Amino acid sequence: MSFVTVVNIQEQVLRPHQLHSKLSSYEADMILGQLVSILRNSYCYDEMTLKYVCRFLSPQAYQYLVNERILNQRCGYPLCDKSTAVHLHRDPFCMINVRASYVTKYCSEMHMKASSFLYAQLSSTPLSEREGIHLIANFNREKYEQDSEKYDPIIFEEYLREKRTQNDVDALIASIETLDF
Ligand SMILES: [Zn+2]
């Protein structure tokens, strides 16, 4: 399975949509469809790539992407190159003693949580109203760390690494167990 970088997304998905800063609903749907089509059978190269992908996703689009990955027997978390812990085609009776529900959807409990953590942060603003985010010229790799883009989520791995303590993030992590998809 191959990985996907920011440049891959820009060249394969966004390049045809550089003429104006506001996408039509049709163009937005095309971009989302292509993102899912690429990521259903590959994975994000790094956290920056996943954040970049999330600029374009709504919770619904993310859910669709995760489900497509699961149907492809990939771990639902788009930063992961592994398969699901238990393949869907396996005899269902094998599942009886499996206590965790993640096994048909994710490679690990960690990635189930990482996925829910990401999902909870995604914006519901339609892609067609997120003006200018698809413009390649607006993307500055050097400045990326400093930019506080309003559509960029905190990646779970980043959260664990930095041990962030802000109340809003703590509230997010506390809510993870209640999300189910
Ligand atoms: Zn995984």
Short mmCIF file of N, CA and C and ligand atoms in Angstrom, two decimals:
data_model
loop_
_atom_site.label_atom_id
_atom_site.label_comp_id
_atom_site.label_asym_id
_atom_site.label_seq_id
_atom_site.Cartn_x
_atom_site.Cartn_y
_atom_site.Cartn_z
N MET A 1 0.85 -1.19 0.00
CA MET A 1 0.00 0.00 0.00
C MET A 1 0.89 1.24 0.00
N SER A 2 0.56 2.17 -0.86
CA SER A 2 1.38 3.37 -0.97
C SER A 2 0.84 4.50 -0.11
N PHE A 3 1.70 5.44 0.21
CA PHE A 3 1.26 6.56 1.02
C PHE A 3 0.95 7.78 0.15
N VAL A 4 0.31 8.75 0.77
CA VAL A 4 -0.10 9.96 0.08
C VAL A 4 0.50 11.17 0.81
N THR A 5 1.05 12.10 0.06
CA THR A 5 1.64 13.31 0.66
C THR A 5 0.78 14.53 0.32
N VAL A 6 1.11 15.65 0.93
CA VAL A 6 0.43 16.91 0.62
C VAL A 6 0.56 17.21 -0.88
N VAL A 7 1.75 17.00 -1.42
CA VAL A 7 1.97 17.28 -2.84
C VAL A 7 1.10 16.38 -3.72
N ASN A 8 0.97 15.11 -3.34
CA ASN A 8 0.09 14.20 -4.10
C ASN A 8 -1.33 14.74 -4.15
N ILE A 9 -1.81 15.22 -3.00
CA ILE A 9 -3.18 15.72 -2.94
C ILE A 9 -3.32 16.98 -3.79
N GLN A 10 -2.34 17.84 -3.70
CA GLN A 10 -2.39 19.07 -4.48
C GLN A 10 -2.39 18.77 -5.98
N GLU A 11 -1.51 17.86 -6.39
CA GLU A 11 -1.38 17.61 -7.82
C GLU A 11 -2.51 16.73 -8.38
N GLN A 12 -2.93 15.72 -7.60
CA GLN A 12 -3.92 14.77 -8.13
C GLN A 12 -5.36 15.23 -7.91
N VAL A 13 -5.58 16.02 -6.87
CA VAL A 13 -6.95 16.37 -6.51
C VAL A 13 -7.25 17.85 -6.72
N LEU A 14 -6.34 18.72 -6.28
CA LEU A 14 -6.65 20.15 -6.25
C LEU A 14 -6.24 20.93 -7.50
N ARG A 15 -5.25 20.43 -8.21
CA ARG A 15 -4.70 21.17 -9.35
C ARG A 15 -5.77 21.66 -10.35
N PRO A 16 -6.78 20.86 -10.68
CA PRO A 16 -7.80 21.33 -11.65
C PRO A 16 -8.74 22.41 -11.09
N HIS A 17 -8.61 22.75 -9.82
CA HIS A 17 -9.57 23.68 -9.20
C HIS A 17 -8.90 24.94 -8.67
N GLN A 18 -7.96 25.48 -9.44
CA GLN A 18 -7.17 26.61 -8.95
C GLN A 18 -7.62 27.96 -9.52
N LEU A 19 -8.69 27.98 -10.30
CA LEU A 19 -9.07 29.23 -10.98
C LEU A 19 -9.77 30.24 -10.09
N HIS A 20 -10.49 29.77 -9.09
CA HIS A 20 -11.16 30.71 -8.20
C HIS A 20 -11.11 30.24 -6.75
N SER A 21 -11.30 31.19 -5.84
CA SER A 21 -11.11 30.85 -4.42
C SER A 21 -12.35 30.23 -3.80
N LYS A 22 -13.49 30.32 -4.51
CA LYS A 22 -14.70 29.71 -3.98
C LYS A 22 -15.12 28.52 -4.84
N LEU A 23 -15.22 27.36 -4.23
CA LEU A 23 -15.61 26.16 -4.96
C LEU A 23 -17.12 26.09 -5.10
N SER A 24 -17.59 25.57 -6.23
CA SER A 24 -19.02 25.28 -6.34
C SER A 24 -19.29 23.98 -5.57
N SER A 25 -20.56 23.69 -5.29
CA SER A 25 -20.88 22.43 -4.60
C SER A 25 -20.42 21.24 -5.42
N TYR A 26 -20.53 21.37 -6.74
CA TYR A 26 -20.12 20.29 -7.63
C TYR A 26 -18.61 20.04 -7.51
N GLU A 27 -17.85 21.13 -7.53
CA GLU A 27 -16.39 21.00 -7.40
C GLU A 27 -16.01 20.43 -6.04
N ALA A 28 -16.71 20.90 -5.01
CA ALA A 28 -16.44 20.41 -3.65
C ALA A 28 -16.70 18.90 -3.58
N ASP A 29 -17.80 18.46 -4.18
CA ASP A 29 -18.11 17.02 -4.19
C ASP A 29 -17.05 16.23 -4.95
N MET A 30 -16.58 16.82 -6.06
CA MET A 30 -15.53 16.15 -6.84
C MET A 30 -14.27 15.96 -6.01
N ILE A 31 -13.88 17.02 -5.30
CA ILE A 31 -12.67 16.97 -4.47
C ILE A 31 -12.83 15.92 -3.38
N LEU A 32 -13.97 15.92 -2.71
CA LEU A 32 -14.20 14.94 -1.64
C LEU A 32 -14.19 13.52 -2.19
N GLY A 33 -14.84 13.34 -3.34
CA GLY A 33 -14.88 12.02 -3.96
C GLY A 33 -13.48 11.52 -4.30
N GLN A 34 -12.65 12.43 -4.80
CA GLN A 34 -11.29 12.03 -5.17
C GLN A 34 -10.42 11.75 -3.94
N LEU A 35 -10.63 12.53 -2.90
CA LEU A 35 -9.87 12.28 -1.67
C LEU A 35 -10.18 10.89 -1.12
N VAL A 36 -11.47 10.56 -1.10
CA VAL A 36 -11.87 9.25 -0.59
C VAL A 36 -11.33 8.16 -1.51
N SER A 37 -11.41 8.40 -2.81
CA SER A 37 -10.95 7.41 -3.76
C SER A 37 -9.45 7.12 -3.59
N ILE A 38 -8.67 8.15 -3.29
CA ILE A 38 -7.23 7.96 -3.09
C ILE A 38 -6.94 7.31 -1.73
N LEU A 39 -7.63 7.78 -0.71
CA LEU A 39 -7.28 7.35 0.65
C LEU A 39 -7.97 6.06 1.08
N ARG A 40 -8.88 5.53 0.26
CA ARG A 40 -9.51 4.28 0.66
C ARG A 40 -8.51 3.13 0.59
N ASN A 41 -7.47 3.32 -0.22
CA ASN A 41 -6.50 2.24 -0.35
C ASN A 41 -5.06 2.72 -0.22
N SER A 42 -4.88 3.78 0.55
CA SER A 42 -3.53 4.25 0.85
C SER A 42 -3.61 4.91 2.22
N TYR A 43 -2.57 5.63 2.61
CA TYR A 43 -2.60 6.27 3.93
C TYR A 43 -1.80 7.56 3.89
N CYS A 44 -2.07 8.44 4.86
CA CYS A 44 -1.37 9.72 4.91
C CYS A 44 0.08 9.51 5.34
N TYR A 45 0.98 10.14 4.63
CA TYR A 45 2.41 9.97 4.87
C TYR A 45 2.81 10.44 6.27
N ASP A 46 2.23 11.56 6.70
CA ASP A 46 2.59 12.08 8.02
C ASP A 46 1.40 12.87 8.61
N GLU A 47 1.60 13.38 9.80
CA GLU A 47 0.52 14.10 10.48
C GLU A 47 0.12 15.36 9.71
N MET A 48 1.09 16.02 9.09
CA MET A 48 0.78 17.22 8.33
C MET A 48 -0.16 16.88 7.16
N THR A 49 0.08 15.76 6.54
CA THR A 49 -0.79 15.35 5.42
C THR A 49 -2.21 15.09 5.92
N LEU A 50 -2.32 14.42 7.05
CA LEU A 50 -3.66 14.15 7.59
C LEU A 50 -4.37 15.45 7.96
N LYS A 51 -3.63 16.38 8.53
CA LYS A 51 -4.24 17.68 8.87
C LYS A 51 -4.70 18.38 7.59
N TYR A 52 -3.88 18.29 6.57
CA TYR A 52 -4.23 18.92 5.30
C TYR A 52 -5.51 18.31 4.73
N VAL A 53 -5.60 17.00 4.77
CA VAL A 53 -6.80 16.31 4.29
C VAL A 53 -8.02 16.78 5.08
N CYS A 54 -7.84 16.95 6.38
CA CYS A 54 -8.96 17.33 7.24
C CYS A 54 -9.50 18.73 6.93
N ARG A 55 -8.70 19.56 6.31
CA ARG A 55 -9.20 20.89 5.92
C ARG A 55 -10.41 20.76 4.99
N PHE A 56 -10.48 19.65 4.28
CA PHE A 56 -11.52 19.48 3.26
C PHE A 56 -12.70 18.65 3.77
N LEU A 57 -12.52 18.00 4.90
CA LEU A 57 -13.53 17.03 5.35
C LEU A 57 -14.53 17.60 6.35
N SER A 58 -15.75 17.14 6.24
CA SER A 58 -16.77 17.35 7.27
C SER A 58 -16.82 16.04 8.07
N PRO A 59 -17.50 16.03 9.22
CA PRO A 59 -17.65 14.75 9.94
C PRO A 59 -18.26 13.66 9.05
N GLN A 60 -19.24 14.04 8.24
CA GLN A 60 -19.90 13.05 7.37
C GLN A 60 -18.91 12.50 6.32
N ALA A 61 -18.12 13.39 5.73
CA ALA A 61 -17.16 12.95 4.72
C ALA A 61 -16.10 12.04 5.35
N TYR A 62 -15.70 12.37 6.57
CA TYR A 62 -14.71 11.54 7.26
C TYR A 62 -15.27 10.14 7.54
N GLN A 63 -16.53 10.13 7.99
CA GLN A 63 -17.19 8.85 8.27
C GLN A 63 -17.25 7.99 7.00
N TYR A 64 -17.55 8.64 5.89
CA TYR A 64 -17.60 7.94 4.61
C TYR A 64 -16.22 7.37 4.26
N LEU A 65 -15.19 8.20 4.45
CA LEU A 65 -13.83 7.74 4.17
C LEU A 65 -13.46 6.54 5.04
N VAL A 66 -13.74 6.64 6.33
CA VAL A 66 -13.41 5.54 7.25
C VAL A 66 -14.14 4.26 6.83
N ASN A 67 -15.42 4.40 6.49
CA ASN A 67 -16.18 3.21 6.08
C ASN A 67 -15.63 2.59 4.80
N GLU A 68 -15.19 3.43 3.87
CA GLU A 68 -14.60 2.91 2.63
C GLU A 68 -13.30 2.16 2.93
N ARG A 69 -12.50 2.70 3.85
CA ARG A 69 -11.25 2.03 4.23
C ARG A 69 -11.55 0.67 4.89
N ILE A 70 -12.56 0.67 5.75
CA ILE A 70 -12.92 -0.58 6.44
C ILE A 70 -13.39 -1.63 5.43
N LEU A 71 -14.19 -1.18 4.45
CA LEU A 71 -14.65 -2.11 3.40
C LEU A 71 -13.46 -2.68 2.64
N ASN A 72 -12.38 -1.91 2.56
CA ASN A 72 -11.15 -2.36 1.90
C ASN A 72 -10.23 -3.12 2.86
N GLN A 73 -10.76 -3.40 4.05
CA GLN A 73 -10.01 -4.10 5.10
C GLN A 73 -8.77 -3.35 5.53
N ARG A 74 -8.86 -2.03 5.44
CA ARG A 74 -7.80 -1.18 5.98
C ARG A 74 -8.24 -0.66 7.33
N CYS A 75 -7.29 -0.44 8.21
CA CYS A 75 -7.60 0.26 9.45
C CYS A 75 -8.27 1.59 9.08
N GLY A 76 -9.39 1.92 9.75
CA GLY A 76 -10.16 3.11 9.38
C GLY A 76 -9.41 4.42 9.55
N TYR A 77 -8.39 4.44 10.38
CA TYR A 77 -7.66 5.67 10.66
C TYR A 77 -6.73 6.00 9.48
N PRO A 78 -6.93 7.15 8.83
CA PRO A 78 -6.22 7.41 7.56
C PRO A 78 -4.71 7.62 7.68
N LEU A 79 -4.21 7.64 8.91
CA LEU A 79 -2.77 7.78 9.10
C LEU A 79 -2.10 6.41 9.23
N CYS A 80 -2.88 5.36 9.08
CA CYS A 80 -2.38 4.01 9.36
C CYS A 80 -2.25 3.16 8.10
N ASP A 81 -1.18 2.37 8.03
CA ASP A 81 -0.95 1.52 6.86
C ASP A 81 -1.29 0.06 7.14
N LYS A 82 -1.95 -0.20 8.26
CA LYS A 82 -2.23 -1.59 8.62
C LYS A 82 -3.65 -2.03 8.20
N SER A 83 -3.87 -3.32 8.32
CA SER A 83 -5.20 -3.86 8.08
C SER A 83 -6.00 -3.80 9.36
N THR A 84 -7.29 -4.08 9.24
CA THR A 84 -8.09 -4.20 10.45
C THR A 84 -7.60 -5.42 11.24
N ALA A 85 -7.85 -5.40 12.55
CA ALA A 85 -7.33 -6.46 13.40
C ALA A 85 -7.94 -7.82 13.05
N VAL A 86 -9.21 -7.82 12.69
CA VAL A 86 -9.89 -9.05 12.27
C VAL A 86 -10.56 -8.77 10.93
N HIS A 87 -10.32 -9.62 9.96
CA HIS A 87 -10.92 -9.38 8.65
C HIS A 87 -12.41 -9.66 8.65
N LEU A 88 -13.12 -8.84 7.90
CA LEU A 88 -14.58 -8.95 7.88
C LEU A 88 -15.07 -10.29 7.35
N HIS A 89 -14.30 -10.90 6.47
CA HIS A 89 -14.78 -12.14 5.86
C HIS A 89 -14.59 -13.37 6.76
N ARG A 90 -13.93 -13.16 7.89
CA ARG A 90 -13.69 -14.29 8.77
C ARG A 90 -15.02 -14.79 9.38
N ASP A 91 -15.04 -16.05 9.69
CA ASP A 91 -16.23 -16.66 10.31
C ASP A 91 -16.70 -15.83 11.51
N PRO A 92 -17.94 -15.40 11.48
CA PRO A 92 -18.42 -14.53 12.56
C PRO A 92 -18.33 -15.18 13.95
N PHE A 93 -18.32 -16.51 14.00
CA PHE A 93 -18.26 -17.16 15.32
C PHE A 93 -16.91 -16.95 16.00
N CYS A 94 -15.91 -16.59 15.20
CA CYS A 94 -14.61 -16.28 15.79
C CYS A 94 -14.67 -15.03 16.64
N MET A 95 -15.69 -14.25 16.40
CA MET A 95 -15.77 -12.93 17.03
C MET A 95 -16.34 -13.00 18.45
N ILE A 96 -16.94 -14.11 18.78
CA ILE A 96 -17.70 -14.17 20.03
C ILE A 96 -16.87 -13.76 21.24
N ASN A 97 -15.64 -14.22 21.28
CA ASN A 97 -14.84 -13.95 22.47
C ASN A 97 -14.00 -12.67 22.37
N VAL A 98 -14.19 -11.95 21.29
CA VAL A 98 -13.44 -10.71 21.15
C VAL A 98 -14.17 -9.62 21.92
N ARG A 99 -13.51 -9.08 22.93
CA ARG A 99 -14.24 -8.16 23.81
C ARG A 99 -14.35 -6.75 23.23
N ALA A 100 -13.39 -6.34 22.44
CA ALA A 100 -13.43 -4.97 21.92
C ALA A 100 -14.14 -4.91 20.58
N SER A 101 -14.84 -3.80 20.34
CA SER A 101 -15.61 -3.70 19.11
C SER A 101 -14.78 -3.13 17.96
N TYR A 102 -13.56 -2.69 18.23
CA TYR A 102 -12.78 -2.04 17.19
C TYR A 102 -12.23 -2.99 16.14
N VAL A 103 -12.18 -4.27 16.45
CA VAL A 103 -11.36 -5.18 15.65
C VAL A 103 -11.74 -5.29 14.18
N THR A 104 -13.00 -5.05 13.85
CA THR A 104 -13.35 -5.12 12.43
C THR A 104 -13.17 -3.78 11.74
N LYS A 105 -12.85 -2.74 12.51
CA LYS A 105 -12.76 -1.41 11.94
C LYS A 105 -11.36 -0.80 12.02
N TYR A 106 -10.61 -1.19 13.02
CA TYR A 106 -9.30 -0.57 13.24
C TYR A 106 -8.27 -1.65 13.58
N CYS A 107 -7.00 -1.29 13.42
CA CYS A 107 -5.91 -2.23 13.73
C CYS A 107 -5.74 -2.35 15.23
N SER A 108 -6.18 -1.33 15.97
CA SER A 108 -5.93 -1.30 17.41
C SER A 108 -6.93 -0.36 18.08
N GLU A 109 -7.03 -0.51 19.40
CA GLU A 109 -7.90 0.38 20.16
C GLU A 109 -7.38 1.82 20.08
N MET A 110 -6.06 1.94 20.05
CA MET A 110 -5.41 3.25 19.94
C MET A 110 -5.90 4.00 18.70
N HIS A 111 -5.99 3.31 17.57
CA HIS A 111 -6.40 3.98 16.34
C HIS A 111 -7.91 4.24 16.30
N MET A 112 -8.67 3.42 17.00
CA MET A 112 -10.10 3.72 17.11
C MET A 112 -10.28 5.05 17.85
N LYS A 113 -9.51 5.22 18.92
CA LYS A 113 -9.59 6.46 19.68
C LYS A 113 -9.05 7.64 18.88
N ALA A 114 -7.95 7.42 18.19
CA ALA A 114 -7.36 8.49 17.38
C ALA A 114 -8.35 8.96 16.32
N SER A 115 -9.08 7.99 15.75
CA SER A 115 -10.04 8.30 14.71
C SER A 115 -11.23 9.09 15.26
N SER A 116 -11.73 8.67 16.41
CA SER A 116 -12.84 9.39 17.04
C SER A 116 -12.41 10.78 17.49
N PHE A 117 -11.18 10.88 17.94
CA PHE A 117 -10.62 12.16 18.39
C PHE A 117 -10.59 13.15 17.22
N LEU A 118 -10.20 12.65 16.06
CA LEU A 118 -10.14 13.48 14.86
C LEU A 118 -11.56 13.88 14.42
N TYR A 119 -12.41 12.88 14.36
CA TYR A 119 -13.80 13.07 13.93
C TYR A 119 -14.48 14.18 14.73
N ALA A 120 -14.25 14.17 16.05
CA ALA A 120 -14.92 15.12 16.93
C ALA A 120 -14.50 16.57 16.67
N GLN A 121 -13.38 16.75 15.99
CA GLN A 121 -12.88 18.10 15.76
C GLN A 121 -13.21 18.65 14.37
N LEU A 122 -13.75 17.83 13.50
CA LEU A 122 -13.95 18.28 12.12
C LEU A 122 -15.07 19.31 12.00
N SER A 123 -14.86 20.25 11.11
CA SER A 123 -15.83 21.32 10.91
C SER A 123 -17.01 20.84 10.06
N SER A 124 -18.20 21.34 10.39
CA SER A 124 -19.38 20.99 9.59
C SER A 124 -19.61 21.99 8.46
N THR A 125 -18.80 23.02 8.39
CA THR A 125 -18.93 24.00 7.31
C THR A 125 -18.75 23.29 5.96
N PRO A 126 -19.70 23.44 5.03
CA PRO A 126 -19.54 22.78 3.72
C PRO A 126 -18.24 23.21 3.05
N LEU A 127 -17.63 22.30 2.34
CA LEU A 127 -16.36 22.60 1.67
C LEU A 127 -16.50 23.80 0.73
N SER A 128 -17.67 23.93 0.09
CA SER A 128 -17.87 25.05 -0.84
C SER A 128 -17.85 26.41 -0.13
N GLU A 129 -17.96 26.39 1.19
CA GLU A 129 -17.92 27.66 1.95
C GLU A 129 -16.59 27.88 2.66
N ARG A 130 -15.67 26.97 2.48
CA ARG A 130 -14.34 27.14 3.10
C ARG A 130 -13.43 27.82 2.08
N GLU A 131 -13.59 29.09 1.98
CA GLU A 131 -12.99 29.82 0.87
C GLU A 131 -11.45 29.76 0.87
N GLY A 132 -10.93 29.41 -0.28
CA GLY A 132 -9.48 29.51 -0.50
C GLY A 132 -8.65 28.35 0.02
N ILE A 133 -9.23 27.42 0.77
CA ILE A 133 -8.37 26.39 1.36
C ILE A 133 -7.80 25.43 0.32
N HIS A 134 -8.46 25.35 -0.84
CA HIS A 134 -7.99 24.42 -1.87
C HIS A 134 -6.91 25.04 -2.76
N LEU A 135 -6.63 26.32 -2.56
CA LEU A 135 -5.65 26.99 -3.42
C LEU A 135 -4.23 26.59 -3.01
N ILE A 136 -3.54 26.00 -3.94
CA ILE A 136 -2.20 25.50 -3.65
C ILE A 136 -1.28 26.66 -3.26
N ALA A 137 -1.51 27.82 -3.87
CA ALA A 137 -0.67 29.00 -3.58
C ALA A 137 -0.80 29.45 -2.12
N ASN A 138 -1.91 29.09 -1.49
CA ASN A 138 -2.11 29.50 -0.09
C ASN A 138 -1.37 28.60 0.89
N PHE A 139 -0.86 27.50 0.40
CA PHE A 139 -0.20 26.55 1.30
C PHE A 139 1.28 26.87 1.42
N ASN A 140 1.72 27.08 2.63
CA ASN A 140 3.12 27.38 2.88
C ASN A 140 3.68 26.37 3.87
N ARG A 141 4.46 25.45 3.36
CA ARG A 141 4.96 24.34 4.18
C ARG A 141 5.80 24.86 5.36
N GLU A 142 6.61 25.89 5.11
CA GLU A 142 7.49 26.39 6.17
C GLU A 142 6.69 27.02 7.31
N LYS A 143 5.61 27.68 6.91
CA LYS A 143 4.80 28.38 7.91
C LYS A 143 3.76 27.46 8.54
N TYR A 144 3.69 26.23 8.07
CA TYR A 144 2.57 25.38 8.43
C TYR A 144 2.42 25.21 9.94
N GLU A 145 3.55 25.04 10.61
CA GLU A 145 3.51 24.82 12.05
C GLU A 145 2.93 26.03 12.79
N GLN A 146 3.22 27.22 12.30
CA GLN A 146 2.77 28.43 12.97
C GLN A 146 1.32 28.79 12.62
N ASP A 147 0.92 28.43 11.44
CA ASP A 147 -0.43 28.79 11.00
C ASP A 147 -1.48 28.17 11.91
N SER A 148 -2.38 28.98 12.39
CA SER A 148 -3.48 28.40 13.16
C SER A 148 -4.70 28.34 12.26
N GLU A 149 -4.67 27.40 11.34
CA GLU A 149 -5.77 27.24 10.40
C GLU A 149 -7.01 26.77 11.16
N LYS A 150 -8.14 27.37 10.86
CA LYS A 150 -9.31 27.01 11.65
C LYS A 150 -9.86 25.62 11.34
N TYR A 151 -9.39 25.00 10.26
CA TYR A 151 -9.88 23.66 9.95
C TYR A 151 -8.87 22.59 10.33
N ASP A 152 -7.76 22.97 10.93
CA ASP A 152 -6.76 21.97 11.28
C ASP A 152 -7.04 21.37 12.65
N PRO A 153 -7.25 20.06 12.71
CA PRO A 153 -7.48 19.42 14.00
C PRO A 153 -6.15 19.12 14.70
N ILE A 154 -6.23 18.75 15.95
CA ILE A 154 -5.07 18.22 16.67
C ILE A 154 -5.08 16.72 16.43
N ILE A 155 -3.95 16.20 16.01
CA ILE A 155 -3.84 14.76 15.78
C ILE A 155 -3.62 14.08 17.13
N PHE A 156 -4.25 12.92 17.30
CA PHE A 156 -4.20 12.22 18.58
C PHE A 156 -2.76 11.96 19.04
N GLU A 157 -1.92 11.54 18.10
CA GLU A 157 -0.52 11.26 18.43
C GLU A 157 0.18 12.53 18.93
N GLU A 158 -0.20 13.64 18.31
CA GLU A 158 0.35 14.94 18.69
C GLU A 158 -0.10 15.30 20.11
N TYR A 159 -1.35 15.04 20.38
CA TYR A 159 -1.92 15.30 21.70
C TYR A 159 -1.17 14.49 22.77
N LEU A 160 -0.97 13.21 22.47
CA LEU A 160 -0.28 12.36 23.45
C LEU A 160 1.16 12.81 23.64
N ARG A 161 1.79 13.22 22.55
CA ARG A 161 3.19 13.63 22.59
C ARG A 161 3.38 14.92 23.37
N GLU A 162 2.50 15.84 23.13
CA GLU A 162 2.66 17.16 23.73
C GLU A 162 1.97 17.28 25.07
N LYS A 163 1.20 16.24 25.41
CA LYS A 163 0.46 16.25 26.68
C LYS A 163 -0.21 17.59 26.92
N ARG A 164 -0.97 17.99 25.93
CA ARG A 164 -1.68 19.26 26.04
C ARG A 164 -2.65 19.22 27.21
N THR A 165 -2.84 20.34 27.85
CA THR A 165 -3.69 20.35 29.05
C THR A 165 -4.88 21.29 28.93
N GLN A 166 -5.07 21.90 27.78
CA GLN A 166 -6.20 22.82 27.66
C GLN A 166 -7.51 22.10 27.95
N ASN A 167 -8.40 22.81 28.60
CA ASN A 167 -9.67 22.22 28.99
C ASN A 167 -10.48 21.69 27.81
N ASP A 168 -10.47 22.44 26.69
CA ASP A 168 -11.28 22.01 25.56
C ASP A 168 -10.78 20.69 24.99
N VAL A 169 -9.48 20.51 24.96
CA VAL A 169 -8.93 19.27 24.45
C VAL A 169 -9.20 18.12 25.41
N ASP A 170 -9.10 18.41 26.69
CA ASP A 170 -9.41 17.38 27.69
C ASP A 170 -10.87 16.94 27.60
N ALA A 171 -11.73 17.91 27.32
CA ALA A 171 -13.15 17.58 27.17
C ALA A 171 -13.35 16.69 25.96
N LEU A 172 -12.59 16.97 24.91
CA LEU A 172 -12.68 16.15 23.70
C LEU A 172 -12.30 14.71 23.99
N ILE A 173 -11.19 14.55 24.67
CA ILE A 173 -10.71 13.18 24.91
C ILE A 173 -11.66 12.43 25.84
N ALA A 174 -12.30 13.18 26.74
CA ALA A 174 -13.25 12.53 27.64
C ALA A 174 -14.48 12.05 26.89
N SER A 175 -14.76 12.70 25.77
CA SER A 175 -15.97 12.35 25.01
C SER A 175 -15.74 11.22 24.02
N ILE A 176 -14.50 10.80 23.85
CA ILE A 176 -14.17 9.81 22.82
C ILE A 176 -14.96 8.52 22.97
N GLU A 177 -15.10 8.04 24.18
CA GLU A 177 -15.74 6.74 24.39
C GLU A 177 -17.19 6.73 23.92
N THR A 178 -17.81 7.90 23.90
CA THR A 178 -19.23 7.94 23.57
C THR A 178 -19.48 7.99 22.07
N LEU A 179 -18.45 8.25 21.27
CA LEU A 179 -18.64 8.29 19.84
C LEU A 179 -18.67 6.87 19.29
N ASP A 180 -19.57 6.64 18.37
CA ASP A 180 -19.66 5.30 17.82
C ASP A 180 -19.96 5.35 16.34
N PHE A 181 -18.98 4.89 15.52
CA PHE A 181 -19.26 4.69 14.10
C PHE A 181 -18.26 3.71 13.53
ZN ZN B 1 -4.36 1.53 12.54
#
